[in-house]
């Protein structure tokens, strides 16, 4: 697709959208259009695919913000107070913020969802479990408390029979998964709370601007940047708190405990199949590393000895030179004395 | 007066403009081709395992003015081509132009076979052997060391253990006090069970480190940056610069598990470097062993290594010849910004010339 083709596509889309009667228009027209547009894009080169994906995702986040603004304008007549509408629009976001964080909806509050989404992907890579499995079904919705209780009761049932140990390992895995989900839910709730506080912060900033007589905000982008600034401020305050440090530690440790249990179960299975386990590999690697250290230490000692030997050889050669020149001198002196004595004898 | 003043049709126009720019940007990116980094010609002079020691060639073939070679020790957590990103953004080039003979250690990408590489292996092993190679090549007993970020911490440890091998020490954006109140990374590390994490993961994946670094400023680094970039992507040159940075940011090697465990425990969690209680293998590390001249360069807007974390060095070293250089910028800007190119390498060159 060429630049002019992109431009034409968007112009045509806008004409179509404007021709629709208000009730027929989609809820998030710009974000939806971006999805549609991205499907007609020529595929990026694999090395640039990640950047493409990130730019599209963040473009969508910006469009969702614009959509929310647009919607609030549409429901009001001419002569509107943009600031009042914007604040109302922000306020209306609050109750749904938790829901948006769970559902991954393309809403302006998606700004607060991104760090969580990226954590979910990282956790999924680490454990090898799909995002849904790790963070609850239905797009990451928190596990219902009663269901969680049932699961916990089931997992507490003692194992029986020949496979008792294996059952216990699986039960432990289930328990650790629930423990991780619980702390992840707490983590997500903290994010939702920060999101709500960022809305309050925007209101404060707008009032401050007004009081200071600063020039008004005259573009969606400027307004979006203000929200980013406020979000960053609120976030920076919270993530330095003891509460966050505890939560971050608990979530990471819960994920690591889960991963460790996965590894234990996998190792047991490999062991049963007479295949090398991770435990065995670690033992070998540790021994190997120690052998390499010893080897390097010996090499270094050898090199030091060789250097010393070379130095000694130089000194020996110098001494030999010295000795041989001493001998020569002595012989020369002796010959000289002999010649002298001979000459004296001759004279007498 | 209201703080927001624009009309609904402005929103539509802005969205449309943005969409068109995004289209143009995508088109530029599609036709950009491969992204090259590491531009200054260099020769591999030593290799061991995944490590390669490079020596950079002088642009005009002249011999370096300063006879004492400089070894750049970069961090393990990112790739060292940040110091030589592109022709007009290259700290290495600046150092060569300042008359220095520049070497750099590329630690490579550790894999599972490197799981048990510890700090002792990195500092008293790899780094020491690189110093030996350079000393032998130049028939010198001492060289200059330039440590960057985590590589700066490594250089401090190395110099404290082997002070007779370092003529001058330069540290750049280097954490020394790991527990200053504004150190976000350190706060986050406090409650992590790093023994369990390394036992579970083996090596620490680069993706996890990336997530950590990006979430220091998530809305700027994960969202706003990409939205703002749309404005410059029409320009192929600007797009290439952007892609180079993107490549570097997401090019995070996995971390050898044991070294990571020791680094987080000793430095972030227990802050042993500043307490004079760090241990690297059989050696204790006390900063008062640093009796050679020290130049400490830090960045005023550094969000990864806060200035106070670097300047703490002053009160703990043995030398009286201590110089600080404040760079007005951030942790990345100190290598790549135009301002940095003009200020930092010439200042290093002049400081070393005065001490050679």
XYZ file of C-alpha atoms in Angstrom:
704
model
C 0.000 0.000 0.000
C 1.449 3.397 -0.954
C 1.221 6.559 1.109
C -1.511 7.968 -1.099
C -3.418 4.665 -0.879
C -3.287 4.886 2.929
C -4.538 8.440 2.768
C -7.353 7.525 0.390
C -8.353 4.582 2.562
C -8.772 6.830 5.606
C -10.581 9.571 3.663
C -13.015 6.996 2.286
C -13.524 5.458 5.712
C -14.269 8.889 7.199
C -16.825 9.651 4.470
C -18.535 6.311 5.108
C -18.564 6.861 8.841
C -19.925 10.406 8.570
C -22.673 9.208 6.249
C -23.960 6.808 8.893
C -26.740 7.968 11.160
C -25.612 8.318 14.788
C -27.280 5.081 16.051
C -25.577 3.035 13.342
C -22.105 4.255 14.238
C -19.837 1.844 16.131
C -18.997 2.658 19.753
C -15.253 3.072 19.138
C -15.126 4.081 15.467
C -11.468 5.128 15.227
C -10.106 2.190 17.193
C -12.266 -0.187 15.128
C -11.123 1.483 11.900
C -7.497 1.031 12.909
C -8.126 -2.696 13.338
C -9.730 -2.828 9.912
C -6.911 -0.798 8.341
C -4.193 -2.951 9.900
C -5.686 -5.978 8.125
C -5.094 -4.415 4.707
C -1.517 -3.406 5.512
C 1.251 -5.180 3.645
C 2.972 -7.592 6.047
C 6.048 -6.094 7.651
C 9.469 -7.681 7.379
C 9.895 -10.128 10.286
C 12.641 -8.007 11.858
C 10.293 -5.018 12.067
C 7.103 -6.920 12.944
C 7.398 -6.246 16.687
C 7.726 -2.498 16.197
C 4.744 -2.555 13.821
C 2.699 -4.357 16.445
C 3.704 -1.906 19.174
C 2.914 1.120 17.026
C -0.487 -0.269 16.091
C -1.337 -1.141 19.681
C -0.408 2.312 20.926
C -2.146 3.994 18.003
C -5.228 2.103 19.101
C -4.793 3.365 22.631
C -4.677 6.947 21.344
C -7.679 6.390 19.084
C -9.646 4.930 21.983
C -8.941 8.141 23.840
C -10.155 10.176 20.852
C -13.231 7.942 20.556
C -14.157 8.595 24.169
C -13.856 12.320 23.614
C -15.852 12.131 20.397
C -18.621 10.159 22.085
C -18.985 12.684 24.863
C -19.291 15.466 22.263
C -21.903 13.600 20.258
C -24.246 13.284 23.182
C -24.306 17.040 23.684
C -25.463 20.053 21.737
C -23.523 22.953 20.309
C -22.047 25.439 22.721
C -20.676 22.669 24.879
C -18.116 23.052 27.610
C -15.354 20.705 26.459
C -13.669 20.626 29.831
C -16.873 19.688 31.623
C -17.540 16.944 29.064
C -14.026 15.622 29.291
C -14.182 15.482 33.067
C -17.539 13.743 32.899
C -16.080 11.283 30.415
C -13.143 10.602 32.747
C -15.484 10.182 35.689
C -17.583 7.681 33.775
C -14.440 5.632 33.216
C -13.923 4.969 36.912
C -16.508 2.260 37.611
C -15.504 0.385 34.496
C -11.800 0.649 35.093
C -11.531 -2.719 36.848
C -13.638 -4.341 34.173
C -11.524 -2.816 31.417
C -8.336 -3.961 33.092
C -9.689 -7.495 33.161
C -11.320 -7.652 29.796
C -8.703 -6.035 27.622
C -11.335 -3.774 26.073
C -10.115 -1.061 23.769
C -11.015 1.757 26.130
C -9.018 4.828 27.117
C -8.312 3.111 30.407
C -6.346 0.629 28.286
C -3.399 2.881 29.062
C -3.319 1.270 32.485
C -3.739 -2.190 31.073
C -0.550 -2.220 29.046
C 2.011 -2.864 31.811
C -0.221 -5.676 33.075
C -0.619 -7.191 29.639
C 3.085 -7.121 29.129
C 3.613 -8.804 32.537
C 1.087 -11.489 31.558
C 3.009 -12.179 28.366
C 6.311 -12.338 30.248
C 4.823 -14.679 32.870
C 3.406 -16.839 30.106
C 6.845 -17.097 28.441
C 8.420 -17.996 31.790
C 5.984 -20.742 32.706
C 5.128 -21.978 29.254
C 1.440 -21.665 30.195
C -0.981 -19.716 28.012
C -1.990 -16.298 29.375
C -5.594 -17.466 29.923
C -4.546 -20.497 31.948
C -2.225 -18.484 34.118
C -4.423 -15.484 34.765
C -7.869 -17.040 34.900
C -10.269 -17.898 32.106
C -12.310 -15.403 30.083
C -9.585 -12.969 29.206
C -7.988 -12.820 32.595
C -11.100 -12.317 34.755
C -10.378 -13.109 38.384
C -11.348 -16.552 39.545
C -14.661 -16.460 41.385
C -14.137 -16.766 45.152
C -16.516 -19.743 45.539
C -14.856 -21.572 42.671
C -11.498 -20.856 44.210
C -12.702 -22.266 47.534
C -13.947 -25.421 45.845
C -10.643 -25.831 44.073
C -8.700 -25.310 47.280
C -10.824 -27.930 49.065
C -10.318 -30.379 46.232
C -6.589 -29.779 46.225
C -6.434 -30.379 49.979
C -7.751 -33.949 49.576
C -4.976 -36.443 50.440
C -3.572 -38.497 47.575
C -4.204 -42.237 47.517
C -2.697 -45.379 46.014
C 0.396 -46.018 43.932
C 0.357 -42.573 42.300
C -0.041 -40.776 45.628
C 3.219 -38.818 45.282
C 2.410 -37.744 41.738
C -1.074 -36.645 42.843
C 0.477 -34.610 45.626
C 2.821 -32.897 43.199
C -0.100 -31.986 40.947
C -2.107 -30.768 43.917
C 0.815 -28.609 44.942
C 0.957 -27.199 41.411
C -2.764 -26.371 41.539
C -2.325 -24.705 44.929
C 0.568 -22.610 43.678
C -1.430 -21.602 40.620
C -4.264 -20.394 42.817
C -1.801 -18.588 45.082
C -0.328 -16.833 42.048
C -3.763 -15.884 40.719
C -4.729 -14.432 44.094
C -1.700 -12.174 44.251
C -2.055 -11.265 40.573
C -5.654 -10.204 41.274
C -4.383 -8.026 44.096
C -1.774 -6.586 41.756
C -4.400 -5.823 39.112
C -6.633 -4.187 41.710
C -3.715 -1.953 42.680
C -3.357 -0.962 39.021
C -7.072 -0.188 38.758
C -6.760 1.947 41.872
C -3.800 3.816 40.396
C -5.817 4.328 37.204
C -8.608 5.952 39.211
C -6.145 8.141 41.049
C -4.648 9.228 37.748
C -8.095 10.517 36.741
C -8.245 12.562 39.932
C -4.756 13.865 39.192
C -5.854 15.043 35.727
C -8.660 17.031 37.325
C -6.227 18.628 39.767
C -3.788 19.518 36.988
C -6.538 21.096 34.895
C -7.620 23.222 37.841
C -4.017 24.225 38.481
C -3.597 25.266 34.849
C -6.760 27.283 35.040
C -5.689 28.992 38.249
C -2.223 29.747 36.852
C -3.773 31.267 33.724
C -1.830 28.891 31.443
C -2.896 28.714 27.784
C -5.745 26.232 27.276
C -5.178 22.738 25.899
C -6.229 22.850 22.271
C -5.670 19.334 20.956
C -6.544 15.733 21.761
C -2.847 14.871 21.765
C -2.077 17.513 24.357
C -4.880 16.210 26.525
C -3.649 12.641 26.084
C -0.121 13.733 27.063
C -1.532 15.333 30.198
C -3.141 12.029 31.113
C 0.131 10.193 30.453
C 1.985 12.684 32.680
C -0.555 12.279 35.484
C -0.524 8.487 35.142
C 3.262 8.452 35.301
C 3.222 10.634 38.421
C 0.676 8.500 40.247
C 2.479 5.327 39.203
C 5.908 6.615 40.344
C 4.470 7.466 43.759
C 2.828 4.095 44.260
C 5.605 1.837 42.989
C 8.053 3.339 45.491
C 5.713 2.546 48.405
C 6.194 -0.345 50.828
C 2.807 -1.725 49.728
C 3.935 -2.031 46.118
C 7.357 -3.436 47.022
C 5.592 -6.166 49.011
C 3.085 -6.848 46.232
C 5.738 -6.928 43.512
C 7.835 -9.317 45.581
C 4.877 -11.570 46.364
C 3.764 -11.734 42.739
C 7.253 -12.520 41.433
C 7.887 -15.085 44.169
C 4.500 -16.744 43.581
C 5.264 -17.048 39.865
C 8.713 -18.464 40.578
C 7.310 -21.004 43.050
C 4.846 -22.077 40.363
C 7.601 -22.387 37.785
C 9.755 -24.361 40.212
C 6.927 -26.823 40.819
C 6.387 -27.177 37.066
C 10.052 -28.031 36.763
C 9.869 -30.569 39.575
C 6.944 -32.365 37.911
C 8.642 -32.305 34.539
C 11.863 -33.637 36.056
C 9.959 -36.486 37.728
C 8.401 -37.411 34.397
C 11.768 -37.275 32.612
C 13.290 -39.388 35.358
C 10.533 -41.989 34.948
C 11.354 -42.147 31.231
C 15.076 -42.537 31.977
C 15.826 -39.214 30.304
C 18.214 -36.567 31.654
C 16.522 -34.184 34.054
C 17.169 -30.477 34.670
C 18.450 -31.350 38.162
C 21.053 -33.679 36.662
C 21.992 -31.149 34.010
C 22.504 -28.520 36.712
C 24.739 -30.849 38.684
C 26.816 -31.541 35.589
C 27.011 -27.875 34.621
C 28.065 -26.925 38.131
C 30.835 -29.533 38.132
C 31.855 -28.529 34.643
C 32.059 -24.875 35.639
C 34.193 -25.750 38.655
C 36.508 -27.818 36.454
C 36.819 -24.875 34.071
C 37.665 -22.565 36.972
C 40.362 -24.984 38.129
C 41.605 -25.276 34.576
C 41.823 -21.491 34.188
C 43.544 -21.171 37.561
C 46.122 -23.781 36.507
C 46.619 -22.040 33.165
C 47.143 -18.787 34.966
C 49.604 -20.392 37.387
C 51.388 -21.999 34.475
C 51.573 -18.690 32.670
C 52.967 -17.020 35.801
C 55.543 -19.802 36.149
C 56.455 -19.534 32.483
C 56.888 -15.788 32.852
C 59.029 -16.323 35.927
C 61.002 -19.007 34.094
C 61.583 -16.658 31.175
C 62.724 -13.955 33.572
C 65.036 -16.409 35.303
C 66.422 -17.554 31.976
C 67.240 -13.976 31.097
C 68.946 -13.521 34.468
C 70.876 -16.786 34.071
C 72.015 -15.751 30.620
C 73.132 -12.425 32.023
C 74.986 -14.175 34.829
C 76.586 -16.555 32.330
C 77.612 -13.589 30.246
C 78.980 -11.989 33.312
C 80.781 -15.174 34.306
C 82.207 -15.806 30.897
C 83.320 -12.206 30.513
C 84.877 -12.513 34.007
C 86.722 -15.653 32.934
C 87.872 -13.978 29.767
C 89.075 -10.992 31.735
C 90.892 -13.272 34.150
C 92.511 -15.223 31.322
C 93.417 -11.988 29.601
C 94.946 -10.637 32.793
C 96.791 -13.918 33.330
C 98.142 -13.847 29.779
C 99.094 -10.249 30.227
C 100.910 -11.023 33.503
C 102.598 -13.996 31.871
C 103.764 -11.859 28.955
C 104.936 -9.216 31.356
C 106.910 -11.771 33.390
C 108.388 -13.208 30.220
C 109.469 -9.743 29.082
C 110.984 -9.033 32.478
C 112.891 -12.291 32.410
C 114.186 -11.496 28.961
C 115.359 -8.094 30.113
C 117.202 -9.539 33.072
C -11.446 30.376 31.484
C -11.673 26.655 30.694
C -8.374 24.728 30.497
C -9.533 22.798 27.428
C -10.664 24.581 24.329
C -11.245 22.748 21.091
C -14.144 21.766 18.907
C -15.410 18.230 18.195
C -14.449 18.453 14.520
C -10.879 19.108 15.653
C -10.816 15.671 17.265
C -11.890 14.096 13.978
C -9.270 16.039 12.042
C -6.557 15.123 14.518
C -7.442 11.434 14.413
C -7.469 11.484 10.623
C -4.084 13.223 10.482
C -2.676 10.732 12.942
C -4.050 7.780 10.949
C -2.500 9.101 7.740
C 0.850 9.707 9.416
C 0.736 6.216 10.879
C 0.150 4.854 7.382
C 3.109 6.788 6.014
C 5.252 5.667 8.953
C 4.361 2.031 8.391
C 5.215 2.395 4.733
C 8.634 3.880 5.608
C 9.299 1.055 8.063
C 8.284 -1.574 5.505
C 10.922 -0.307 3.102
C 13.662 0.370 5.621
C 15.710 -2.795 5.179
C 18.052 -4.216 7.801
C 19.164 -2.013 10.679
C 22.919 -1.851 11.168
C 24.604 -1.021 14.437
C 28.241 -0.941 15.489
C 29.788 1.240 12.807
C 33.437 1.798 13.696
C 35.860 -0.731 12.154
C 37.376 -3.046 14.761
C 39.364 -6.246 15.143
C 38.708 -9.144 17.455
C 41.944 -9.545 19.427
C 40.866 -12.181 21.927
C 37.937 -14.556 22.321
C 36.930 -16.933 25.064
C 33.627 -18.792 25.355
C 31.053 -16.219 24.226
C 33.231 -13.224 25.040
C 35.062 -11.264 22.341
C 37.574 -8.503 23.028
C 37.663 -5.896 20.281
C 40.197 -3.210 19.456
C 38.876 -0.282 17.442
C 40.785 1.059 14.448
C 41.617 4.730 14.292
C 39.602 6.487 11.575
C 42.609 7.872 9.711
C 45.049 5.101 10.554
C 47.139 7.349 12.820
C 48.572 5.803 15.984
C 46.707 6.824 19.143
C 48.057 9.936 20.825
C 47.686 8.504 24.326
C 49.848 5.371 24.658
C 47.845 3.815 27.511
C 44.992 1.711 26.124
C 41.435 2.122 27.432
C 39.229 -0.918 28.011
C 35.453 -0.313 27.952
C 33.589 -2.676 30.287
C 29.921 -2.647 29.415
C 26.983 -4.047 31.404
C 25.784 -7.625 31.009
C 22.145 -6.597 30.737
C 22.291 -4.891 27.334
C 24.416 -5.061 24.225
C 27.543 -2.896 24.031
C 26.865 -1.568 20.526
C 25.071 1.289 22.293
C 28.541 2.831 22.579
C 28.915 2.720 18.786
C 25.335 2.976 17.548
C 25.814 4.990 14.371
C 28.405 7.328 12.881
C 27.153 10.514 14.470
C 26.200 8.788 17.705
C 29.273 6.876 18.761
C 31.078 7.257 22.047
C 33.764 4.911 20.728
C 34.391 7.185 17.776
C 34.587 10.191 20.091
C 37.173 8.407 22.246
C 39.242 7.516 19.181
C 39.086 11.127 18.036
C 40.278 12.135 21.510
C 43.459 10.171 20.727
C 42.726 7.042 22.762
C 43.428 3.410 21.937
C 40.034 1.816 22.573
C 39.223 -1.790 23.467
C 35.762 -3.148 24.327
C 34.504 -6.377 25.851
C 31.452 -7.930 24.211
C 30.159 -10.442 26.773
C 27.940 -12.184 24.201
C 24.646 -13.975 24.845
C 24.880 -16.484 27.701
C 22.921 -19.700 27.295
C 22.085 -22.598 29.610
C 25.669 -23.842 29.543
C 26.634 -20.573 31.259
C 24.108 -20.963 34.088
C 26.808 -21.271 36.763
C 29.032 -18.412 35.626
C 29.404 -16.261 38.722
C 30.701 -12.764 39.349
C 34.123 -14.252 40.099
C 34.173 -15.811 36.619
C 33.211 -12.513 35.021
C 35.455 -10.190 37.047
C 38.507 -12.192 38.111
C 38.168 -14.494 35.128
C 37.065 -12.955 31.846
C 37.787 -9.319 32.669
C 41.164 -10.074 34.211
C 42.217 -12.149 31.217
C 41.193 -9.346 28.843
C 43.316 -6.905 30.857
C 46.225 -9.364 30.700
C 45.873 -9.693 26.932
C 45.978 -5.910 26.477
C 48.883 -5.512 28.905
C 50.865 -8.145 27.022
C 50.018 -6.662 23.646
C 51.225 -3.226 24.730
C 53.997 -4.462 27.016
C 52.547 -2.483 29.892
C 51.671 -3.362 33.425
C 48.643 -1.074 33.636
C 45.780 0.077 31.440
C 42.904 2.556 31.772
C 39.483 1.101 32.579
C 36.161 2.644 31.542
C 33.177 0.915 33.143
C 29.624 1.661 32.087
C 26.555 1.093 34.295
C 26.778 -2.462 35.698
C 30.126 -2.682 33.889
C 31.178 0.268 36.063
C 30.368 -1.727 39.188
C 32.384 -4.614 37.751
C 35.259 -2.192 37.077
C 35.144 -0.887 40.648
C 35.306 -4.447 41.990
C 38.086 -5.377 39.578
C 40.145 -2.302 40.397
C 39.719 -2.843 44.138
C 41.000 -6.420 43.733
C 43.737 -5.707 41.161
C 44.684 -2.045 41.770
C 48.174 -2.536 40.342
C 46.716 -3.228 36.902
C 44.636 -0.056 36.549
C 46.332 3.253 35.844
C 43.186 5.392 35.715
C 39.574 4.410 36.364
C 36.564 5.987 34.685
C 33.045 5.073 35.746
C 29.984 6.107 33.749
C 26.410 6.035 35.135
C 27.627 3.487 37.646
C 25.670 2.437 40.723
C 27.775 2.446 43.896
C 25.191 3.009 46.621
C 22.386 0.699 45.548
C 19.921 1.844 48.157
C 19.471 5.577 47.681
C 15.827 6.493 48.382
C 15.093 7.263 44.713
C 16.348 3.956 43.321
C 13.226 2.295 41.932
C 14.963 -0.847 40.666
C 16.494 -1.422 44.063
C 13.161 -0.984 45.848
C 11.579 -3.588 43.584
C 14.410 -6.039 44.165
C 14.141 -5.982 47.951
C 11.398 -8.580 48.418
C 12.317 -10.881 45.545
C 13.445 -14.357 46.554
C 16.328 -14.330 44.095
C 17.560 -17.797 45.144
C 14.182 -19.273 44.237
C 13.951 -17.211 41.042
C 17.314 -18.405 39.747
C 16.651 -21.979 40.832
C 13.356 -21.902 38.945
C 14.510 -20.079 35.831
C 18.163 -21.082 35.520
C 19.287 -18.117 33.483
C 17.199 -14.976 33.820
C 15.404 -14.279 30.541
C 16.032 -10.984 28.779
C 12.242 -10.538 28.430
C 11.897 -10.310 32.204
C 14.605 -7.672 32.425
C 13.002 -5.765 29.575
C 9.669 -5.756 31.344
C 11.389 -4.469 34.465
C 13.195 -1.649 32.677
C 10.123 -0.596 30.696
C 7.904 -0.539 33.761
C 10.147 2.057 35.387
C 8.213 4.537 33.216
C 5.553 2.392 31.568
C 3.322 5.062 30.044
C 6.121 7.004 28.437
C 8.165 4.002 27.317
C 5.375 1.665 26.261
C 2.763 4.090 24.956
C 3.620 7.754 24.498
C 6.909 7.048 22.745
C 5.180 5.113 19.938
C 2.461 7.702 19.537
C 4.978 10.539 19.316
C 7.176 8.640 16.865
C 4.480 8.824 14.197
C 5.450 12.463 13.653
C 8.985 11.632 12.529
C 8.574 8.361 10.637
C 8.086 9.974 7.228
C 11.783 10.724 7.293
C 13.740 7.587 6.442
C 16.800 8.724 8.367
C 14.773 9.471 11.495
C 12.989 6.126 11.099
C 16.339 4.316 10.943
C 17.543 6.095 14.080
C 14.346 5.134 15.866
C 14.642 1.516 14.759
C 18.260 1.344 15.902
C 17.226 2.385 19.375
C 14.315 -0.058 19.342
C 16.648 -2.845 18.298
C 18.989 -2.045 21.173
C 16.246 -1.677 23.788
C 14.783 -5.098 23.040
C 18.115 -6.805 22.451
C 18.534 -7.970 26.047
C 20.685 -11.049 26.587
C 19.611 -13.621 29.138
C 21.604 -13.331 32.354
C 23.770 -16.155 33.629
C 21.771 -17.282 36.675
C 24.558 -17.418 39.249
C 26.010 -14.011 38.358
C 22.525 -12.484 38.474
C 21.824 -14.049 41.865
C 25.075 -12.769 43.331
C 24.624 -9.300 41.842
C 21.060 -8.844 43.110
C 21.877 -10.211 46.575
C 25.195 -8.514 47.217
C 24.527 -5.191 45.555
C 20.788 -4.474 45.370
C 19.561 -6.306 48.454
C 22.499 -6.006 50.854
C 24.287 -2.945 49.398
C 27.635 -4.544 50.222
C 29.778 -2.528 47.801
C 29.364 0.713 49.706
C 29.663 -1.131 53.021
C 33.014 -2.538 51.959
C 31.764 -6.084 52.450
C 31.249 -7.351 48.903
C 33.038 -10.557 47.972
C 34.013 -11.650 44.497
C 35.217 -15.236 44.681
C 37.909 -15.371 47.331
C 38.509 -11.617 47.277
C 36.894 -8.998 49.435
C 36.122 -5.703 47.723
C 36.913 -2.503 49.590
C 36.753 0.727 47.682
C 39.552 2.339 49.686
C 41.904 0.218 47.542
C 41.134 2.620 44.711
C 44.192 4.846 44.977
C 44.562 5.666 41.291
C 42.894 8.719 39.673
C 39.112 8.244 39.287
C 36.730 10.068 36.946
C 33.071 9.523 37.821
C 30.583 10.526 35.108
C 26.864 10.515 35.908
C 23.655 11.818 34.366
C 21.337 14.305 36.042
C 18.151 12.708 34.651
C 19.145 9.081 35.033
C 16.033 7.035 35.919
C 17.945 3.746 36.143
C 20.962 4.828 38.174
C 19.983 7.930 40.145
C 22.786 10.525 40.441
C 23.094 9.967 44.197
C 23.760 6.261 43.571
C 26.834 7.224 41.510
C 28.167 10.189 43.463
C 28.307 8.072 46.629
C 31.655 6.847 45.296
C 33.376 10.040 46.411
C 33.368 9.308 50.123
C 34.530 5.726 49.867
C 37.642 5.601 47.696
C 41.289 5.897 48.660
C 42.430 8.360 46.001
C 42.708 12.121 46.365
C 42.584 12.530 42.588
C 38.804 12.209 42.178
C 36.848 14.099 39.512
C 33.101 14.187 38.916
C 31.495 15.053 35.606
C 27.775 15.759 35.559
C 26.078 15.213 32.218
C 22.761 17.022 31.832
C 20.683 14.160 30.422
C 19.494 10.613 30.957
C 20.974 7.125 31.193
C 20.805 6.524 27.436
C 21.379 10.105 26.312
C 24.834 10.025 27.861
C 26.015 7.731 25.034
C 23.883 8.793 22.114
C 22.714 12.395 22.344
C 24.366 15.071 20.236
C 25.279 16.926 23.415
C 26.986 13.849 24.832
C 29.071 13.375 21.672
C 30.439 16.883 22.076
C 31.010 16.743 25.824
C 31.744 13.289 27.189
C 34.476 11.661 25.004
C 36.561 14.878 24.742
C 36.341 15.316 28.525
C 37.512 11.715 29.063
C 40.352 12.216 26.577
C 41.530 15.435 28.244
C 41.277 13.940 31.740
C 43.357 10.926 30.684
C 45.909 13.070 28.838
C 46.487 15.013 32.064
C 47.244 11.760 33.858
C 49.428 9.988 31.312
